[in-house]
mmCIF file of C-alpha atoms in Angstrom:
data_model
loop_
_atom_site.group_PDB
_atom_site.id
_atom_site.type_symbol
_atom_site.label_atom_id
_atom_site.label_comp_id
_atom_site.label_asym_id
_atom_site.label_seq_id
_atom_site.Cartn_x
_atom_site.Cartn_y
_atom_site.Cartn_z
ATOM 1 C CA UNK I 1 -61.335 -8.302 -50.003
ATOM 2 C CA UNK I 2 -57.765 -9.327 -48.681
ATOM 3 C CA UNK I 3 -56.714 -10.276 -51.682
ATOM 4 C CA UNK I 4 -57.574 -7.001 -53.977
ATOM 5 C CA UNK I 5 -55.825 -4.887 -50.728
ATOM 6 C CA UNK I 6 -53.147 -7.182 -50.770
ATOM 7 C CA UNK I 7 -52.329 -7.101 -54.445
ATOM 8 C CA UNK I 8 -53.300 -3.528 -54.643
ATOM 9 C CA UNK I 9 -50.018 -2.953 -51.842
ATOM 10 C CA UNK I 10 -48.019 -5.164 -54.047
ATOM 11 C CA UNK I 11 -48.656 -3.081 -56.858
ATOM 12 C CA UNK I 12 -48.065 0.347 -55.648
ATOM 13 C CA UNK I 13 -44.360 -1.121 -53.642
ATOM 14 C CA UNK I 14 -43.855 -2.241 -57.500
ATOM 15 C CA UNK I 15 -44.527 1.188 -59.083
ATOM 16 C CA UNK I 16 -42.116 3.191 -56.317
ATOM 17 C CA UNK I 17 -39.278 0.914 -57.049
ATOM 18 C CA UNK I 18 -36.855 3.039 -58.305
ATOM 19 C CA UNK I 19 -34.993 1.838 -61.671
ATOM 20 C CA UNK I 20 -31.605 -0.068 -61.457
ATOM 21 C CA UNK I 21 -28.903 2.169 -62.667
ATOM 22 C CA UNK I 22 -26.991 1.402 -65.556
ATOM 23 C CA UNK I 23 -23.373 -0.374 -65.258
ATOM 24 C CA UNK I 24 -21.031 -1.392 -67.407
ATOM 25 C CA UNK I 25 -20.403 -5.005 -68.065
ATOM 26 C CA UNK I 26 -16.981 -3.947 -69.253
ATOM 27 C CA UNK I 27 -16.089 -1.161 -66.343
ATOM 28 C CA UNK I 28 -12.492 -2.551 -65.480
ATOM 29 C CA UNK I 29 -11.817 -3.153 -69.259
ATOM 30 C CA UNK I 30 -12.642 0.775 -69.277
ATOM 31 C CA UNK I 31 -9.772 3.141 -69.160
ATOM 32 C CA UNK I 32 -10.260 5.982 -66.447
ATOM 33 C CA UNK I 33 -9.275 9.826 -67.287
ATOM 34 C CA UNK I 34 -9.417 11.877 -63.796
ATOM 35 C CA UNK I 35 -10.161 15.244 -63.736
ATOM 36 C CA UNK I 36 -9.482 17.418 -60.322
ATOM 37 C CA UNK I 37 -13.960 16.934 -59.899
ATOM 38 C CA UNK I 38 -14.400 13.775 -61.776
ATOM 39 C CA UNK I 39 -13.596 10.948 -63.755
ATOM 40 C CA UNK I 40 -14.688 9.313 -66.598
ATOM 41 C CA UNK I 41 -13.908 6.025 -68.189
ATOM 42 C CA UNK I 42 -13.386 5.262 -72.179
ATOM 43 C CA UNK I 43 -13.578 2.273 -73.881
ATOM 44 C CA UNK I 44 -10.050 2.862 -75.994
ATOM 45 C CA UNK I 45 -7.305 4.525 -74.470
ATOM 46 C CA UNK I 46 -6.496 7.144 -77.309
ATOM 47 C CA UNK I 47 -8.962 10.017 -75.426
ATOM 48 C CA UNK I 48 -6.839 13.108 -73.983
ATOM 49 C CA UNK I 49 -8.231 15.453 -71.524
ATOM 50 C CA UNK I 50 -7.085 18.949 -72.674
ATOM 51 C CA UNK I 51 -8.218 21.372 -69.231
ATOM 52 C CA UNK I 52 -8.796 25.502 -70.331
ATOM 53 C CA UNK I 53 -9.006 28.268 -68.524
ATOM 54 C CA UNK I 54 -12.172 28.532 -67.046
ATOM 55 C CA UNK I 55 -13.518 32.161 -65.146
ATOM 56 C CA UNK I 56 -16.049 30.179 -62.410
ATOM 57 C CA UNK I 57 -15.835 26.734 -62.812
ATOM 58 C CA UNK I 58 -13.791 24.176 -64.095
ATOM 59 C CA UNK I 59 -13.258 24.197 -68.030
ATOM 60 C CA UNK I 60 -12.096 21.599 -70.296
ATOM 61 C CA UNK I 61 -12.497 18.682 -72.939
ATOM 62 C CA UNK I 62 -11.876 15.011 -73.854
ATOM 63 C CA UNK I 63 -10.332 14.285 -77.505
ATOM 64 C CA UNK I 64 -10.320 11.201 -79.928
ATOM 65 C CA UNK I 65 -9.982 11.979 -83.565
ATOM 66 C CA UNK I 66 -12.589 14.314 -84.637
ATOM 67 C CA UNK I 67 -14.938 13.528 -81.179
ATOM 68 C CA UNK I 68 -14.463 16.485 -78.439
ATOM 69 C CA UNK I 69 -16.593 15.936 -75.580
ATOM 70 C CA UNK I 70 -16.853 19.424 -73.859
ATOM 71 C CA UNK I 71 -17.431 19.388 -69.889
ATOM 72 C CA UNK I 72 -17.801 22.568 -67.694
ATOM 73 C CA UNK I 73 -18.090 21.802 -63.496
ATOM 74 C CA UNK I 74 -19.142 24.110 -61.297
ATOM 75 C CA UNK I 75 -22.688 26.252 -60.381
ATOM 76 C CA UNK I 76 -24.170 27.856 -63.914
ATOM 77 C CA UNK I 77 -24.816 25.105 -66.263
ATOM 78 C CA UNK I 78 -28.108 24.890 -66.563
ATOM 79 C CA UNK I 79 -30.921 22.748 -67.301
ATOM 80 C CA UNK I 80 -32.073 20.190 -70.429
ATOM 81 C CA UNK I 81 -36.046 20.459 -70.175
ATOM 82 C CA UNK I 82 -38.179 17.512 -72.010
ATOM 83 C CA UNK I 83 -40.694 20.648 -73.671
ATOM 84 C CA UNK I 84 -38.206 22.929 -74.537
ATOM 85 C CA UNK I 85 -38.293 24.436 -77.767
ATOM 86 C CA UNK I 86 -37.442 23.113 -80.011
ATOM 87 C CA UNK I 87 -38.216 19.799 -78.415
ATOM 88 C CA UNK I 88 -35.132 17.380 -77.851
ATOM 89 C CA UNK I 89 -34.521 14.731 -80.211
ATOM 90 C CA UNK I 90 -34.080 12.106 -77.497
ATOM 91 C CA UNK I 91 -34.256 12.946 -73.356
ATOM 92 C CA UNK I 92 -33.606 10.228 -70.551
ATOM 93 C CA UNK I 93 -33.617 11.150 -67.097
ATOM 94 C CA UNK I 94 -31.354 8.851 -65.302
ATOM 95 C CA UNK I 95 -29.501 8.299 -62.417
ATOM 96 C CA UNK I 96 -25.611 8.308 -62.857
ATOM 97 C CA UNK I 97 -23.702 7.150 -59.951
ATOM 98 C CA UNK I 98 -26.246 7.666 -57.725
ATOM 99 C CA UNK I 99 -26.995 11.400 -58.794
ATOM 100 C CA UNK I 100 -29.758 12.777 -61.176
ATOM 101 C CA UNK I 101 -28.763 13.165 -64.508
ATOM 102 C CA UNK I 102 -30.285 13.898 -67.712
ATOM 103 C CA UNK I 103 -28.861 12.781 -71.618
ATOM 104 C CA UNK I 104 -30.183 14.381 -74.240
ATOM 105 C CA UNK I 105 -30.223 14.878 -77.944
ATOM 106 C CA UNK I 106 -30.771 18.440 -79.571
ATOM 107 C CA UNK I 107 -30.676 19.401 -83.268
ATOM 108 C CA UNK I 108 -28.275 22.194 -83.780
ATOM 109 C CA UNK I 109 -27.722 24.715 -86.816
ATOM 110 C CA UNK I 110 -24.690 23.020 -87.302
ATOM 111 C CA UNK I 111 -25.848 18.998 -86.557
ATOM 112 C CA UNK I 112 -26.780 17.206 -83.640
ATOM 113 C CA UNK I 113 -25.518 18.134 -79.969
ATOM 114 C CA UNK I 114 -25.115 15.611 -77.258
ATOM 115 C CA UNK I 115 -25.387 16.800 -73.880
ATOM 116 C CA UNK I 116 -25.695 15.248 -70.347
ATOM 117 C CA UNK I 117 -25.573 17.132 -67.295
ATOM 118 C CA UNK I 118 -25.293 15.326 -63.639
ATOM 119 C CA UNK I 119 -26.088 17.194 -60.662
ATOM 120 C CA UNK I 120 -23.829 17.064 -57.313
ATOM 121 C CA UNK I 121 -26.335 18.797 -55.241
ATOM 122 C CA UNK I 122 -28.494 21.124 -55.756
ATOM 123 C CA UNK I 123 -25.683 23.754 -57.373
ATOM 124 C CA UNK I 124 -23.081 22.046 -58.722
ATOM 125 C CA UNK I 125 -22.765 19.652 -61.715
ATOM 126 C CA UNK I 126 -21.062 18.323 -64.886
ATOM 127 C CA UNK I 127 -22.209 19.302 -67.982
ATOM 128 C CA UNK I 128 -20.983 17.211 -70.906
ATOM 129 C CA UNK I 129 -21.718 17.851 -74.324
ATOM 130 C CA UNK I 130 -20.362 16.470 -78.313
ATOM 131 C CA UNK I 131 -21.349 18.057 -81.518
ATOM 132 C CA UNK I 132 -21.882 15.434 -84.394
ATOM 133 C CA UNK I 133 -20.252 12.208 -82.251
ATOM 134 C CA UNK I 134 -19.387 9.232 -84.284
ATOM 135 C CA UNK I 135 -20.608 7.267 -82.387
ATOM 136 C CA UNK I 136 -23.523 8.597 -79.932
ATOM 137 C CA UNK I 137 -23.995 5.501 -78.069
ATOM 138 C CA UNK I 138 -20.165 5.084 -77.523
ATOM 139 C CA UNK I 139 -20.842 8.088 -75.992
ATOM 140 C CA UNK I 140 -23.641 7.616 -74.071
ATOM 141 C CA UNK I 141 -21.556 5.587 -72.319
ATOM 142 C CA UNK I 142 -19.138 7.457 -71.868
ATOM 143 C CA UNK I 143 -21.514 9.650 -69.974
ATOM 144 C CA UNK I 144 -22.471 7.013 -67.933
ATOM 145 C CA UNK I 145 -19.452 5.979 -66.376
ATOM 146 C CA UNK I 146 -19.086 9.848 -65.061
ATOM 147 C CA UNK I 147 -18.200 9.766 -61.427
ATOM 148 C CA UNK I 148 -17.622 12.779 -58.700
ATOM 149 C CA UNK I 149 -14.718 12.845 -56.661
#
């Protein structure tokens, strides 16, 4: 009877172990792009951030070629649901420098939109987003390597 409670605690510490969080074998071969709320890190270093003009929150985007990855800081940026409708192509729910985050892919009239948004608190966070990457996992961890400052 020991035994079965014993291995029955072992279990249950086992399933509440929260996943490892992703990092980058390569981070300080990375090149870092700071933003006034955060910083990202790229894995060539021909990506621009171009800042706009943004009415409530901060506003801009990252360039390489064709590949724009859109981010918007601040309070209104919404949610990525699992069931939405139409359903997601691909959802993780992650944790990204030690926040909740959530990386998605949605099917667009115009291709396939990568998103990610990481949430500060309970009102703030990044949204990131790419129509039609090149590469979607070059991307994906791009998004990973998103911290706050």
């Amino acid at each position: 009877m020991k035994n079965i409670v014993f291995l029955l605690l072992l279990l249950s510490a086992l399933a509440c172990k929260k996943p490892t969080e992703y990092i980058d074998p390569d981070w300080d071969k990375l090149f870092l792009i700071e933003n006034q709320s955060f910083s990202l890190r790229f894995p060539t270093q021909d990506w621009k951030l171009v800042p706009l003009q943004g009415t409530d929150s901060y506003v801009g985007y990252f360039e390489r070629g064709k590949d724009k990855i859109y981010f918007d800081h601040g309070w209104y940026n919404g949610t990525i649901k699992k069931d939405s409708n139409p359903k997601p192509l691909s959802y993780e729910e992650t944790t990204i420098d030690g926040h909740k985050a959530v990386i998605a892919k949605e099917k667009q009239d115009n291709g396939v939109l990568l998103r990610a948004i990481i949430y500060q608190d309970n009102m703030t966070s990044t949204a990131l987003s790419i129509l039609n990457p090149t590469n979607e996992q070059e991307i994906i961890r791009i998004f990973k390597t998103h911290r706050f400052k």
